Coordinates of C-alpha atoms and ligand atoms in Angstrom, one line a residue:
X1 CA -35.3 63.2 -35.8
X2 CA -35.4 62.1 -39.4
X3 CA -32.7 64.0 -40.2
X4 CA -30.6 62.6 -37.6
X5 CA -31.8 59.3 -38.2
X6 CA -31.0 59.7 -41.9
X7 CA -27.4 61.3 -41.3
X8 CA -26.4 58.5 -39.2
X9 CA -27.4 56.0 -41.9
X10 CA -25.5 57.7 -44.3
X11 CA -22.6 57.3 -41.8
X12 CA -23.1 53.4 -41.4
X13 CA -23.2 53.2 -44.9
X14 CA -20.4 54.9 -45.7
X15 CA -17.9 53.4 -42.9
X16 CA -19.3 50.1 -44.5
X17 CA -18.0 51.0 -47.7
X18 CA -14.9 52.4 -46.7
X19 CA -14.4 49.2 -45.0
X20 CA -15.3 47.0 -47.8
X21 CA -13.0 48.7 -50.1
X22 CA -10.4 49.0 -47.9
X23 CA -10.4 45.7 -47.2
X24 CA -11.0 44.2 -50.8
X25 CA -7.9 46.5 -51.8
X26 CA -5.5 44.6 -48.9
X27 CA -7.1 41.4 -50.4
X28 CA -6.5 42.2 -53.4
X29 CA -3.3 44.6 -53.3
X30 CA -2.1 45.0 -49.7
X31 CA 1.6 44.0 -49.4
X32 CA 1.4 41.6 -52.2
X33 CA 3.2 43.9 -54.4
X34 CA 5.8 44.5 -52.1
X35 CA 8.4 42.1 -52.3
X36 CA 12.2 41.6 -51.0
X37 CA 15.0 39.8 -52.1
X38 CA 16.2 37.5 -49.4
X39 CA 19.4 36.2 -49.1
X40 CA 21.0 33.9 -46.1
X41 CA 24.2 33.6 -44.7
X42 CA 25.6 31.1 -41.9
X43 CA 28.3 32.8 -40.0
X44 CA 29.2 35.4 -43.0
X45 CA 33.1 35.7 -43.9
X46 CA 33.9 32.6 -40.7
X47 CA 37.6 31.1 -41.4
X48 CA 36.8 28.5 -39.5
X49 CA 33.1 28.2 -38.0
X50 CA 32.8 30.2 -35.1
X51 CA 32.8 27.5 -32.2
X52 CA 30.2 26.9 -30.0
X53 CA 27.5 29.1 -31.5
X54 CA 26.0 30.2 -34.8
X55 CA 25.3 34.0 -36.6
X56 CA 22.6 34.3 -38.7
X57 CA 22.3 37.0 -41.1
X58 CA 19.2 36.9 -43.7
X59 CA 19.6 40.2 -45.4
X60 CA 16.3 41.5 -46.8
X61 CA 16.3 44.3 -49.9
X62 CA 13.6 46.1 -50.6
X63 CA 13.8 48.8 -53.7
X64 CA 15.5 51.3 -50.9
X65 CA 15.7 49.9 -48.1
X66 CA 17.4 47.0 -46.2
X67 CA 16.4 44.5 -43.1
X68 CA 19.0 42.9 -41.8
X69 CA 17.9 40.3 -39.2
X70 CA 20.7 38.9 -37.4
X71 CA 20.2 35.7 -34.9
X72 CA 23.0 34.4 -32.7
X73 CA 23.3 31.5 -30.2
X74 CA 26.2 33.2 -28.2
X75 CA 24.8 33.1 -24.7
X76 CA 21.3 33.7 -24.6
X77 CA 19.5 33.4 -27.9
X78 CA 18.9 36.9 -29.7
X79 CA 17.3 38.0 -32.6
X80 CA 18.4 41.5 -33.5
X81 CA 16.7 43.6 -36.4
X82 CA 18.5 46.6 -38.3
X83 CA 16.4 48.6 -40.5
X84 CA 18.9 50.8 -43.0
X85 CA 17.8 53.3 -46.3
X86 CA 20.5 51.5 -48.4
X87 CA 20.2 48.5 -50.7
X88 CA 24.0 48.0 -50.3
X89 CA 24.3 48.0 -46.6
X90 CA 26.6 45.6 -45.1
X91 CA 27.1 43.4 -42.0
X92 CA 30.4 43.7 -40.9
X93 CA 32.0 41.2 -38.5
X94 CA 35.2 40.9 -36.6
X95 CA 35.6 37.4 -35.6
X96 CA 38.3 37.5 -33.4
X97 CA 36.4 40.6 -31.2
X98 CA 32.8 38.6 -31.6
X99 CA 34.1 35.0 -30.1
X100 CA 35.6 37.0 -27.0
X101 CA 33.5 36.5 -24.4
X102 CA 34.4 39.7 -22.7
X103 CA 34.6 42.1 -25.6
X104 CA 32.4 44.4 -26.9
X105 CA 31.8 45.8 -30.7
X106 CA 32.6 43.0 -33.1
X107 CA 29.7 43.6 -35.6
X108 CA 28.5 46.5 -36.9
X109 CA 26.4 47.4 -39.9
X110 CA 28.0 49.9 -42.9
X111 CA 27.8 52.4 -43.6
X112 CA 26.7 53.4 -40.1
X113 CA 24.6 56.3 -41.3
X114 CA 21.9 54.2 -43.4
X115 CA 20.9 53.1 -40.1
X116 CA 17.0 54.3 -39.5
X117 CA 16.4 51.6 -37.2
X118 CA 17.1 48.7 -35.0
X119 CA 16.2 46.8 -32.2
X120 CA 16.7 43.4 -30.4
X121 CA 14.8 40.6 -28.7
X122 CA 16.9 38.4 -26.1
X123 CA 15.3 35.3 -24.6
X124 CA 16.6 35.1 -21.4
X125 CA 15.3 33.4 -19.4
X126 CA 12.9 30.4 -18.4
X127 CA 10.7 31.0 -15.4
X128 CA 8.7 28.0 -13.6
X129 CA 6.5 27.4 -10.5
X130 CA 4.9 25.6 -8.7
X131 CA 0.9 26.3 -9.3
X132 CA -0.1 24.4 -6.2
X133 CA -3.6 26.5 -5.6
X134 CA -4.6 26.5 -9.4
X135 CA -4.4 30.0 -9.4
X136 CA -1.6 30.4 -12.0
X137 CA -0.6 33.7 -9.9
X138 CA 2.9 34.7 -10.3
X139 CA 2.7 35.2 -6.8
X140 CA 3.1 31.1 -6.4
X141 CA 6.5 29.7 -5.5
X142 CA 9.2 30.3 -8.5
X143 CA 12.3 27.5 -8.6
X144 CA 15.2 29.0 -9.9
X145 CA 15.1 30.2 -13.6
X146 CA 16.8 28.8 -16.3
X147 CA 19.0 31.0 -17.3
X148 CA 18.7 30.7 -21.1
X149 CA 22.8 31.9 -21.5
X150 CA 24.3 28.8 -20.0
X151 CA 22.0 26.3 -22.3
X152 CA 23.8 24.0 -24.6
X153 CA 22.7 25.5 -28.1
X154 CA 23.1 22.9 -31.0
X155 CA 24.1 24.4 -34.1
X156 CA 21.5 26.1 -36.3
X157 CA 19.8 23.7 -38.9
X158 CA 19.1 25.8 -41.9
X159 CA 16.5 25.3 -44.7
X160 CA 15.9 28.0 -46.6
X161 CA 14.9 31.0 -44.7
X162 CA 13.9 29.1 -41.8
X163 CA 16.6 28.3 -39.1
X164 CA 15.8 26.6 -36.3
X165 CA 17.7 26.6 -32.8
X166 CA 17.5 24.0 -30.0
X167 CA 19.2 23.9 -26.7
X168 CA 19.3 21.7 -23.6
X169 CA 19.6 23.0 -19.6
X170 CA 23.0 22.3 -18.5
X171 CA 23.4 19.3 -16.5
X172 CA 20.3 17.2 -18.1
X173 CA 19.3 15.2 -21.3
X174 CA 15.7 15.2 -21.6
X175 CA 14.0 17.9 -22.7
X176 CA 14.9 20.8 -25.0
X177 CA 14.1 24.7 -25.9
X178 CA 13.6 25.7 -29.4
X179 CA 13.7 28.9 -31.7
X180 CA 12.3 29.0 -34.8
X181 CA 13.3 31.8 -37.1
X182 CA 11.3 32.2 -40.4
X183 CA 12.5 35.2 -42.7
X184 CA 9.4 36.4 -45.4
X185 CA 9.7 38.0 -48.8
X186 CA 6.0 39.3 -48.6
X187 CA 3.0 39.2 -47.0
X188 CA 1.6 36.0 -46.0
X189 CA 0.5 33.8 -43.5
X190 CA 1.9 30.1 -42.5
X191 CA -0.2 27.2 -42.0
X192 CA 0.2 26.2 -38.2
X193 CA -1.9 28.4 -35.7
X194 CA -1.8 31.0 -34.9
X195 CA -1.2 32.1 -38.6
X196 CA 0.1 35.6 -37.5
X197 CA -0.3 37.6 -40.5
X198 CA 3.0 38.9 -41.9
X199 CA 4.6 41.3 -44.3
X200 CA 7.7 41.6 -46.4
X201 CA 8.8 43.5 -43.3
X202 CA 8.6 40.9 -40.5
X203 CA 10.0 38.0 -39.9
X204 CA 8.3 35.1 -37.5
X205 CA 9.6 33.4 -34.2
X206 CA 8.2 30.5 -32.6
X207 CA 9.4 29.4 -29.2
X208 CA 8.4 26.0 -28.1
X209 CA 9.5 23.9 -24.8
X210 CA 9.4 20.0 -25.6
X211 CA 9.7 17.2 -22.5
X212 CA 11.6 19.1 -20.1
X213 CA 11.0 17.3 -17.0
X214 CA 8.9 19.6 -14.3
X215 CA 10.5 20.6 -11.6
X216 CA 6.5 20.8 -9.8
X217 CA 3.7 18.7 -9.6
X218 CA 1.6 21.5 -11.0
X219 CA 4.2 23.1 -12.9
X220 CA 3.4 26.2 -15.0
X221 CA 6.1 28.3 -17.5
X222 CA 6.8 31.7 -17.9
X223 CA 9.1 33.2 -21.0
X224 CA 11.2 36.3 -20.0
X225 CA 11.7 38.5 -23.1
X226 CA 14.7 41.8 -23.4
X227 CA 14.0 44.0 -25.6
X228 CA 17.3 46.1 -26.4
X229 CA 17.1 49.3 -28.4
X230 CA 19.6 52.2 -29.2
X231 CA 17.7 55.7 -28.9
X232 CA 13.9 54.2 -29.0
X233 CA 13.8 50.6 -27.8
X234 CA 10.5 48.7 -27.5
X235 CA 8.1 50.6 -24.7
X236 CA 4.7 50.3 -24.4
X237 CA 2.2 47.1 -25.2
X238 CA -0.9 47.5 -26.8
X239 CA -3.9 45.3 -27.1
X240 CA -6.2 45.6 -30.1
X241 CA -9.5 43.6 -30.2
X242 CA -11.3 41.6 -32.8
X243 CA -14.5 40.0 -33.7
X244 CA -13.1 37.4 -36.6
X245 CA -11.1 34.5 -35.1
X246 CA -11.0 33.3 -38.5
X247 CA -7.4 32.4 -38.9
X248 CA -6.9 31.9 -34.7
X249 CA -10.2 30.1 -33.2
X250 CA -11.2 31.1 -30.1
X251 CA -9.0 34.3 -30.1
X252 CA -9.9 37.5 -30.3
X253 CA -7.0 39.5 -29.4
X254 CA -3.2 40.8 -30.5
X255 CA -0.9 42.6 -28.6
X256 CA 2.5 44.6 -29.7
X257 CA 5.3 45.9 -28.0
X258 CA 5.8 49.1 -29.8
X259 CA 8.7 51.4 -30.2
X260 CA 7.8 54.7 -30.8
X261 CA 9.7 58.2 -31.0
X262 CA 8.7 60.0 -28.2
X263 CA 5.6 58.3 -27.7
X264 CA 4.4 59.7 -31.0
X265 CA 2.0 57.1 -33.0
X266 CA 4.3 56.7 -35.9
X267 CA 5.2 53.0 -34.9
X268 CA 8.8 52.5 -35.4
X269 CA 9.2 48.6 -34.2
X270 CA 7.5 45.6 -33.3
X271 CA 7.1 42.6 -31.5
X272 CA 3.6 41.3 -32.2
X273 CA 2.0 38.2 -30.8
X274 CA -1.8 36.8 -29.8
X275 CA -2.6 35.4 -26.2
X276 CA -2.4 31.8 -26.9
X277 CA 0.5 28.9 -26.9
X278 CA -0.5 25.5 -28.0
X279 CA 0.2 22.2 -25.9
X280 CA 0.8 20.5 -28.6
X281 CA 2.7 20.5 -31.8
X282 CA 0.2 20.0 -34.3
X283 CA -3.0 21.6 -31.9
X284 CA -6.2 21.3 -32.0
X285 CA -8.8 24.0 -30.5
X286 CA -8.5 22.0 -27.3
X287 CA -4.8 22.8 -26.9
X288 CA -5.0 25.8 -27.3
X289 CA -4.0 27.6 -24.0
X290 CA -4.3 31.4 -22.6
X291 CA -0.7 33.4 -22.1
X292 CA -0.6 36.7 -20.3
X293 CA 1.7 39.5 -20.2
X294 CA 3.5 41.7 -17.4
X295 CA 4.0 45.1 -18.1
X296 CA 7.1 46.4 -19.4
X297 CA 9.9 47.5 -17.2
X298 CA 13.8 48.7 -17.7
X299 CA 16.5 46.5 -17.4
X300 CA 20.1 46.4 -15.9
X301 CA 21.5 47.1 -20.3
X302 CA 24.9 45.6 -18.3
X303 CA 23.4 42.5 -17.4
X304 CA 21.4 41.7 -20.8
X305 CA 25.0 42.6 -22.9
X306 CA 26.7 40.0 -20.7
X307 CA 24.2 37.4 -21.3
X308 CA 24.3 38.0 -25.2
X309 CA 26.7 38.0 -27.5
X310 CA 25.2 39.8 -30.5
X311 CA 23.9 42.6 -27.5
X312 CA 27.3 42.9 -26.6
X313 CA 28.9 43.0 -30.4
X314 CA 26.5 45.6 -31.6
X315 CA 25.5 47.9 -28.5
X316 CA 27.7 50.4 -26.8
X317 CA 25.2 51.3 -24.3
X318 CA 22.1 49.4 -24.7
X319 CA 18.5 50.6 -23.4
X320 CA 17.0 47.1 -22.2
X321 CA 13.0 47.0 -20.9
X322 CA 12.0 43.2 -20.6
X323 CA 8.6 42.0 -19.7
X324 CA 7.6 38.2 -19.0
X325 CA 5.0 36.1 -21.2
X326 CA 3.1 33.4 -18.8
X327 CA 1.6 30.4 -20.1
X328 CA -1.8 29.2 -19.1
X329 CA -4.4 30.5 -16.5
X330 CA -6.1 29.4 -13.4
X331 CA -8.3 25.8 -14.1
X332 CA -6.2 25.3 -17.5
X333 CA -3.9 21.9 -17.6
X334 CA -0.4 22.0 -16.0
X335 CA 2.5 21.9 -18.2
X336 CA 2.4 17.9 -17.3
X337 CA -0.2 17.1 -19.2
X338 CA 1.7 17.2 -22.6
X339 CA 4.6 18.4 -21.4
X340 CA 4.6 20.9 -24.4
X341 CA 4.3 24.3 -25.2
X342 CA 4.7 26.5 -28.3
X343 CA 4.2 29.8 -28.6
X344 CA 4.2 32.6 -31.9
X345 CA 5.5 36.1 -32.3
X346 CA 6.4 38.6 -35.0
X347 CA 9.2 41.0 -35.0
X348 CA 9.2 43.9 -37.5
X349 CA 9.9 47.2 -38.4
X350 CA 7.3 50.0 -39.3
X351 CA 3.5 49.8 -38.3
X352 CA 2.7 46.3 -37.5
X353 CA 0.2 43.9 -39.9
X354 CA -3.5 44.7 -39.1
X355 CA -5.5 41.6 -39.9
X356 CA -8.4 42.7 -42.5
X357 CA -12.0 41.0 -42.4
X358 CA -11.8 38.2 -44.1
X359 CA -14.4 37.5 -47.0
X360 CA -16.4 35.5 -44.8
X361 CA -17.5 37.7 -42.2
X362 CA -17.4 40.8 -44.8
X363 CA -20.2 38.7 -46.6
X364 CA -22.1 38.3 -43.4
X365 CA -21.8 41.6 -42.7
X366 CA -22.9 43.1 -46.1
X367 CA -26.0 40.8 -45.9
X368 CA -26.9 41.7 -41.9
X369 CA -25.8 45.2 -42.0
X370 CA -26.4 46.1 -45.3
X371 CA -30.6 45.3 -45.6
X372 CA -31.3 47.4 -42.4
X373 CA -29.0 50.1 -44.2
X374 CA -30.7 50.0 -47.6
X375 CA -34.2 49.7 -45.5
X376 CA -33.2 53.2 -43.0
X377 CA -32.0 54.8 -46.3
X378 CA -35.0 54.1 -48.4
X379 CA -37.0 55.4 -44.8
X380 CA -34.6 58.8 -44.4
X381 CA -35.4 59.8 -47.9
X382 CA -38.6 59.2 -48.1
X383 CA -39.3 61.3 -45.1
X384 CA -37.4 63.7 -46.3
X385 CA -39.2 64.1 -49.1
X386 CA -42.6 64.1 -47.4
X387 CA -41.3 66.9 -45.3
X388 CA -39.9 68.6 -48.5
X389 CA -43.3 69.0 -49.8
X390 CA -45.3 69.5 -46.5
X391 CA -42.7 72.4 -45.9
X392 CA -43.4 73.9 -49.9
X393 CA -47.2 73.6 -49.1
X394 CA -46.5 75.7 -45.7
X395 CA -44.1 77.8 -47.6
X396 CA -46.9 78.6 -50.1
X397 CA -50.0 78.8 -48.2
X398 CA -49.4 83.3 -47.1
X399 CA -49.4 83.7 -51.0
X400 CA -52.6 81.9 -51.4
Ligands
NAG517 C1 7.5 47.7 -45.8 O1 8.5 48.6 -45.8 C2 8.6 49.4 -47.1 C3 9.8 50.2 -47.0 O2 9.9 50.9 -45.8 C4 7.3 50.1 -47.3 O3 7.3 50.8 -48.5 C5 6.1 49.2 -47.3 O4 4.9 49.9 -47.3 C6 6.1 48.3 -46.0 N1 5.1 47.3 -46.1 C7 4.3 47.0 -45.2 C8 3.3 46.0 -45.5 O5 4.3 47.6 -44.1
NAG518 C1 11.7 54.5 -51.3 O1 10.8 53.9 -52.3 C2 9.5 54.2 -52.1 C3 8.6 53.5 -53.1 O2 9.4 52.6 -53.9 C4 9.3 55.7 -52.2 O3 7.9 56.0 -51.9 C5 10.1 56.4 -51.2 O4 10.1 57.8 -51.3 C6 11.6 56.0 -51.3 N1 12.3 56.5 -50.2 C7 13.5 57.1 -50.4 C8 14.2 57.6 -49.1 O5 14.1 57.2 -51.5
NAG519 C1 39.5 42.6 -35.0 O1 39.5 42.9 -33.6 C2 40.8 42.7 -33.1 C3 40.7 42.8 -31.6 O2 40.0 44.0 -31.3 C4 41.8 43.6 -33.8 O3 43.1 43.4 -33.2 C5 41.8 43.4 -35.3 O4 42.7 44.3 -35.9 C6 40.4 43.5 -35.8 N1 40.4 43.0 -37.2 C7 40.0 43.8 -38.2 C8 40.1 43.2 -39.6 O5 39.5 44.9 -38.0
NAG520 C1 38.8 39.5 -21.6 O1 39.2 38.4 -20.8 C2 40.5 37.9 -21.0 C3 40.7 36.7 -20.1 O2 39.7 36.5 -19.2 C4 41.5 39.0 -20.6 O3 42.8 38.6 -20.8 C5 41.2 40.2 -21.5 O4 42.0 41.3 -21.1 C6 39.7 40.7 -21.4 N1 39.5 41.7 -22.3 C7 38.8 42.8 -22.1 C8 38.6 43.8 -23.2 O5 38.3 43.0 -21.0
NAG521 C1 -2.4 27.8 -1.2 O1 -3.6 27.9 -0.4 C2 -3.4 27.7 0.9 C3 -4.8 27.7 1.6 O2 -5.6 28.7 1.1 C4 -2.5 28.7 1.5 O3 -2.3 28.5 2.9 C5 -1.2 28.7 0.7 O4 -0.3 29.7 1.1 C6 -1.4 28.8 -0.7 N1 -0.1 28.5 -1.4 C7 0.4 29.3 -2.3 C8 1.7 28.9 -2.9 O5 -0.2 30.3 -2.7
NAG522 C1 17.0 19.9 -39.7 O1 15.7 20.2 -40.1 C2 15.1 19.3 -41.0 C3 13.8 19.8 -41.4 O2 13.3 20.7 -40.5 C4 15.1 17.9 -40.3 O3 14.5 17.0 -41.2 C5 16.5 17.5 -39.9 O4 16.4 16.3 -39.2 C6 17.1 18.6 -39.0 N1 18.5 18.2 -38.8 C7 19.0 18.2 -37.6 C8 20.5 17.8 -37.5 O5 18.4 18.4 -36.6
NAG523 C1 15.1 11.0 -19.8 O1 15.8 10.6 -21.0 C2 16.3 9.3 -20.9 C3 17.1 9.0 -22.1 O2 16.5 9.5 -23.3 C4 15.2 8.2 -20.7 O3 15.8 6.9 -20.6 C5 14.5 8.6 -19.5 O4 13.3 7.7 -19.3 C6 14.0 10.0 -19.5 N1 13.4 10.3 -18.2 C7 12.1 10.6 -18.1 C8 11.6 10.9 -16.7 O5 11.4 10.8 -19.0
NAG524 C1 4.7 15.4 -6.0 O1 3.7 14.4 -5.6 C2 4.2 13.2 -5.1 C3 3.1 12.2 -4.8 O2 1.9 12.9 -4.7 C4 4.9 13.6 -3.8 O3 5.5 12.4 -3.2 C5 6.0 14.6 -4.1 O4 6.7 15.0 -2.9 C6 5.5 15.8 -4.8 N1 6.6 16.6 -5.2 C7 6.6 17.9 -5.0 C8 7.8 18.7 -5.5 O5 5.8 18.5 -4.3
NAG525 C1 12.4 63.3 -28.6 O1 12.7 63.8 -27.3 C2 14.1 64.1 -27.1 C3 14.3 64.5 -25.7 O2 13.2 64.4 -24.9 C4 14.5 65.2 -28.1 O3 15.9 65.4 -27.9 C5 14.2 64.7 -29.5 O4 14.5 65.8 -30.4 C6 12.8 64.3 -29.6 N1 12.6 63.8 -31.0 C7 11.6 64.1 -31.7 C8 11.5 63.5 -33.1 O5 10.7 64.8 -31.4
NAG526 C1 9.6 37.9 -14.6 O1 9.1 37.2 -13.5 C2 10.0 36.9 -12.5 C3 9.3 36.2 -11.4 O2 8.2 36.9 -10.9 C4 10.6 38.2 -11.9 O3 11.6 38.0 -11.0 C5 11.2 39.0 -13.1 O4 11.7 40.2 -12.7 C6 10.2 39.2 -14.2 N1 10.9 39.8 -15.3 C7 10.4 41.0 -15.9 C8 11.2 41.5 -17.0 O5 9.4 41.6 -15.5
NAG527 C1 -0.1 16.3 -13.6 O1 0.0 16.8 -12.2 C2 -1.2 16.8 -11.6 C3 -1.0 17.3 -10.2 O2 0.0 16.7 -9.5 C4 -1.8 15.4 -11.5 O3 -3.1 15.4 -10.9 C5 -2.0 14.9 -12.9 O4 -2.4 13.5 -12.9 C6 -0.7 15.0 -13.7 N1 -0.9 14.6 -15.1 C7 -0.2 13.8 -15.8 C8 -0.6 13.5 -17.2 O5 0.8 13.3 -15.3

C-alpha cells in the first residue's frame, strides 16, 4: 500500500511539474516568438471601387507560410481563410467575374498548389422568437429570419488591421448588425471580454446586434453560422472545460468547430468561441449572458454560394455544414432589456489556442497541492526505508 501510495505521489508531482514548466514556457515563450508580417488591402487591384460591397484581404507571412484572410460584404457577410506553404502567394481577382451576381470563380489564390488549407465562415442569417414561456426553447414561435444577404452593408471602415462592417435590415432605420474583423501578428489577447486568447495564426470576429427593434415582447436571437470547406470543411464541435475563469469571469468553458482529415486529431481549422455574449458594449459580470449551440449539420453548398459572393468567387463545389448560436437561456433578460448583444469568436488555422493557467492559480496550486505532495513524499520514503531495513533484518535473520 505504501508503494502505491508513494508511486502515485510521484505521479502528482510529476504531472505538477510538467504542468508548471509547460506552462511557464507558454508564458514565457509560447507563440511570442512567432510573428507575421501583416499587410492590408481594401479591394486589391479595384479600377474603380467595387460598388456596393467591400473585399478585404489582410495577407499574413510567416517565415513559410502564408494566411490570407479575405472578408467581403457581397451578400451575406463572409470571412474566408486560405492557408498556403508560400511566402509569395497571391490573391488574384477578376473584377468584372466577382461583381456579377450570377457568376462564379472570380478570385482565386496563386499559385493554386501552395494551397494546404482553407475554409470559410458565412453569417447568414438572423433568427428571432418569440420566448413567450421563458423557456428560451427553439421550439418557441420563430418570425421570419433575417436573411443577412439582402442587408444594406455600409462600406468597411478600416484602421489598421481591424475592419469593421455594419448593415441595416432592408426596409428600416433603427437598428444595425455589425462585424468586427481583427487580424493578429502574434499571440495575444484584447482587452474587452471575453479576451479569447489568440495566436499569430488566428484572427478575431465579433458579432454584435445594436437597437434593432424586437419583433416580440420577449424576443430572444439566434446567429446562424456556414461553414464552407473544400475537401475537409469544419465538422464536429468540441467542448473543453476549465477551472480558471481568469480572463472570462464566470466562464468555464470553450468550444471549436474543428476541421479535421478524416476525423484524425491533427486539427486542421477552427472556429473557436466561449458560451457567453454580452448585453452591453462595455459589460459588466452582470451582462454577461449564456449562448448555446445546435449541432452541426450539412447544408444545401448551392444555397450558401448564392447568398455569398466570396463563396461563390472561390468554390466550385462547396461542402457547407451550418449550425446556429442562440443567445441567452430560460429566466435570463430578453433582448429588450438593452436591446444589445455582442458576441466573440476566433477563426484559425492549425490546433486552436489552449489557454494556460495563469500565474495566479499556478501559485495557489503550488501552495495547496504542493505541501500535501512534499508531506506524502517525505511519508512514501520514509516507509520505504523502514521496510528496507525490516526486510534486510528478515533477510538476515536464517544466517544468524
Ligand atoms: C502558427 O503556424 C506556424 C506555421 O504553420 C507554426 O510554425 C506555429 O507553430 C503556429 N503557431 C501557433 C501558436 O500555433
Ligand atoms: C517552415 O518553417 C518551420 C520553422 O521555421 C520549419 O520547422 C518547417 O519545417 C518549415 N516547413 C517547410 C515546409 O519548409
Ligand atoms: C475576367 O473575367 C471576364 C469574364 O469571365 C473575362 O472576359 C476576362 O477576360 C477576365 N479578365 C482577366 C484579366 O482574366
Ligand atoms: C448572369 O445574369 C445575366 C443577367 O441576369 C445574364 O445575362 C448572364 O448570362 C448570366 N451569366 C451566367 C454565367 O449565368
Ligand atoms: C406556453 O405555455 C402554454 C401553457 O403551458 C402553452 O399552452 C403554450 O403552447 C406555450 N407556448 C409556447 C410558444 O410554447
Ligand atoms: C470608423 O471607425 C472609427 C474608429 O473605430 C470611428 O471613429 C469612425 O467614426 C468610423 N467611421 C465611420 C464612417 O463609421
Ligand atoms: C427609430 O429611429 C428613428 C430615427 O432615428 C427615431 O426617431 C425613432 O424614435 C426610432 N424608433 C424607436 C422605436 O426607437
Ligand atoms: C406586446 O404587449 C402589448 C401590451 O402588453 C400587446 O398589446 C401586444 O399585442 C403585444 N405584442 C405581441 C407581438 O404579442
Ligand atoms: C481520407 O478518406 C478519403 C476517403 O474516405 C481517402 O481518399 C483519403 O485518402 C483519406 N485521407 C487520409 C489522409 O487518410
Ligand atoms: C437554425 O434554426 C432555425 C430555426 O429553428 C432552423 O430552421 C435552421 O435550420 C437552423 N439552422 C441550422 C444550420 O441548424
Ligand atoms: C421587456 O419585455 C418584457 C415582456 O414583455 C417586459 O416585462 C419588460 O418590461 C420589457 N423590458 C423593457 C426594458 O422594456
Amino acid at each position: 500500500m505504501a508503494a502505491a501510495e508513494k508511486a502515485q505521489s510521484v505521479e502528482v508531482c510529476v504531472f505538477l511539474l510538467v504542468l508548471i514548466v509547460s506552462s511557464c514556457q507558454s508564458l514565457f515563450y509560447g507563440g511570442k516568438t512567432f510573428k507575421r508580417e501583416l499587410s492590408v488591402q481594401l479591394n486589391p487591384d479595384a479600377s474603380p471601387s467595387p460598388s456596393g460591397f467591400d473585399l478585404l484581404h489582410v495577407r499574413a507571412v510567416g517565415q513559410n507560410d502564408t494566411l490570407h484572410y479575405l472578408f467581403c460584404s457581397q451578400g451575406a457577410p463572409t470571412l474566408l481563410l486560405v492557408h498556403t506553404n508560400s511566402i509569395s502567394s497571391t490573391v488574384k481577382v477578376n473584377w468584372t467575374q466577382f461583381s456579377a451576381p450570377n457568376s462564379s470563380g472570380g478570385l482565386t489564390v496563386e499559385p493554386q498548389s501552395s494551397i494546404l488549407y482553407s475554409s470559410a465562415v458565412v453569417f447568414s442569417r438572423l433568427w428571432e422568437y418569440d420566448d413567450v414561456n421563458d423557456t428560451a426553447e427553439a421550439t418557441s414561435e420563430f418570425f421570419p429570419p433575417y436573411e443577412l444577404q439582402d442587408f444594406s452593408w455600409a462600406h468597411l471602415n478600416l484602421s489598421g488591421t481591424t475592419s469593421l462592417l455594419c448593415g441595416t435590415p432592408p426596409n428600416t432605420i433603427n437598428g444595425s448588425l455589425c462585424l468586427q474583423l481583427t487580424a493578429f501578428d502574434s499571440e495575444g489577447r484584447v482587452e474587452l471580454w471575453p479576451r479569447l486568447l489568440h495566436s499569430a495564426n488566428s484572427s478575431q470576429l465579433e458579432v454584435w446586434l445594436d437597437g434593432l427593434l424586437p419583433r416580440g415582447n420577449h424576443s430572444r436571437f439566434m446567429l446562424e453560422l456556414q461553414a464552407v470547406g473544400g475537401a475537409y470543411p469544419l465538422s464536429r464541435v468540441d467542448g473543453r472545460q476549465f477551472i480558471d475563469d481568469e480572463f472570462t469571469p464566470s466562464i468555464f468553458k470553450m468550444f471549436q468547430w474543428v476541421s479535421s482529415m478524416n476525423g484524425s486529431s491533427d486539427i486542421l481549422g477552427f472556429v473557436q468561441w466561449k458560451p457567453v455574449a454580452y448585453r452591453k458594449s462595455h459589460p459588466l459580470l452582470e451582462d454577461a449572458t449564456p449562448c448555446r449551440h445546435s449541432d452541426p449539420r450539412s447544408q444545401s453548398g448551392k444555397e450558401t454560394a448564392a447568398s455569398s459572393g466570396l463563396i461563390r468567387a472561390f468554390y466550385l463545389d462547396p461542402a457547407v455544414v451550418g449550425l446556429n448560436v442562440s443567445f441567452g437561456l430560460a429566466g435570463e433578460p430578453f433582448y429588450n432589456k438593452t436591446m444589445f448583444l455582442s458576441w466573440t469568436m476566433l477563426v484559425g488555422v492549425g490546433a486552436p489556442p489552449v489557454d494556460s493557467f495563469s500565474p495566479l492559480v499556478l501559485t495557489i496550486m503550488v501552495v495547496c497541492l504542493g505541501t500535501p505532495v512534499i508531506l506524502l513524499l517525505l511519508g512514501g520514503v520514509f516507509v520505504f526505508l523502514y521496510k528496507k531495513r525490516q526486510a534486510a533484518t528478515t533477510a538476515y535473520e536464517p544466517i544468524n
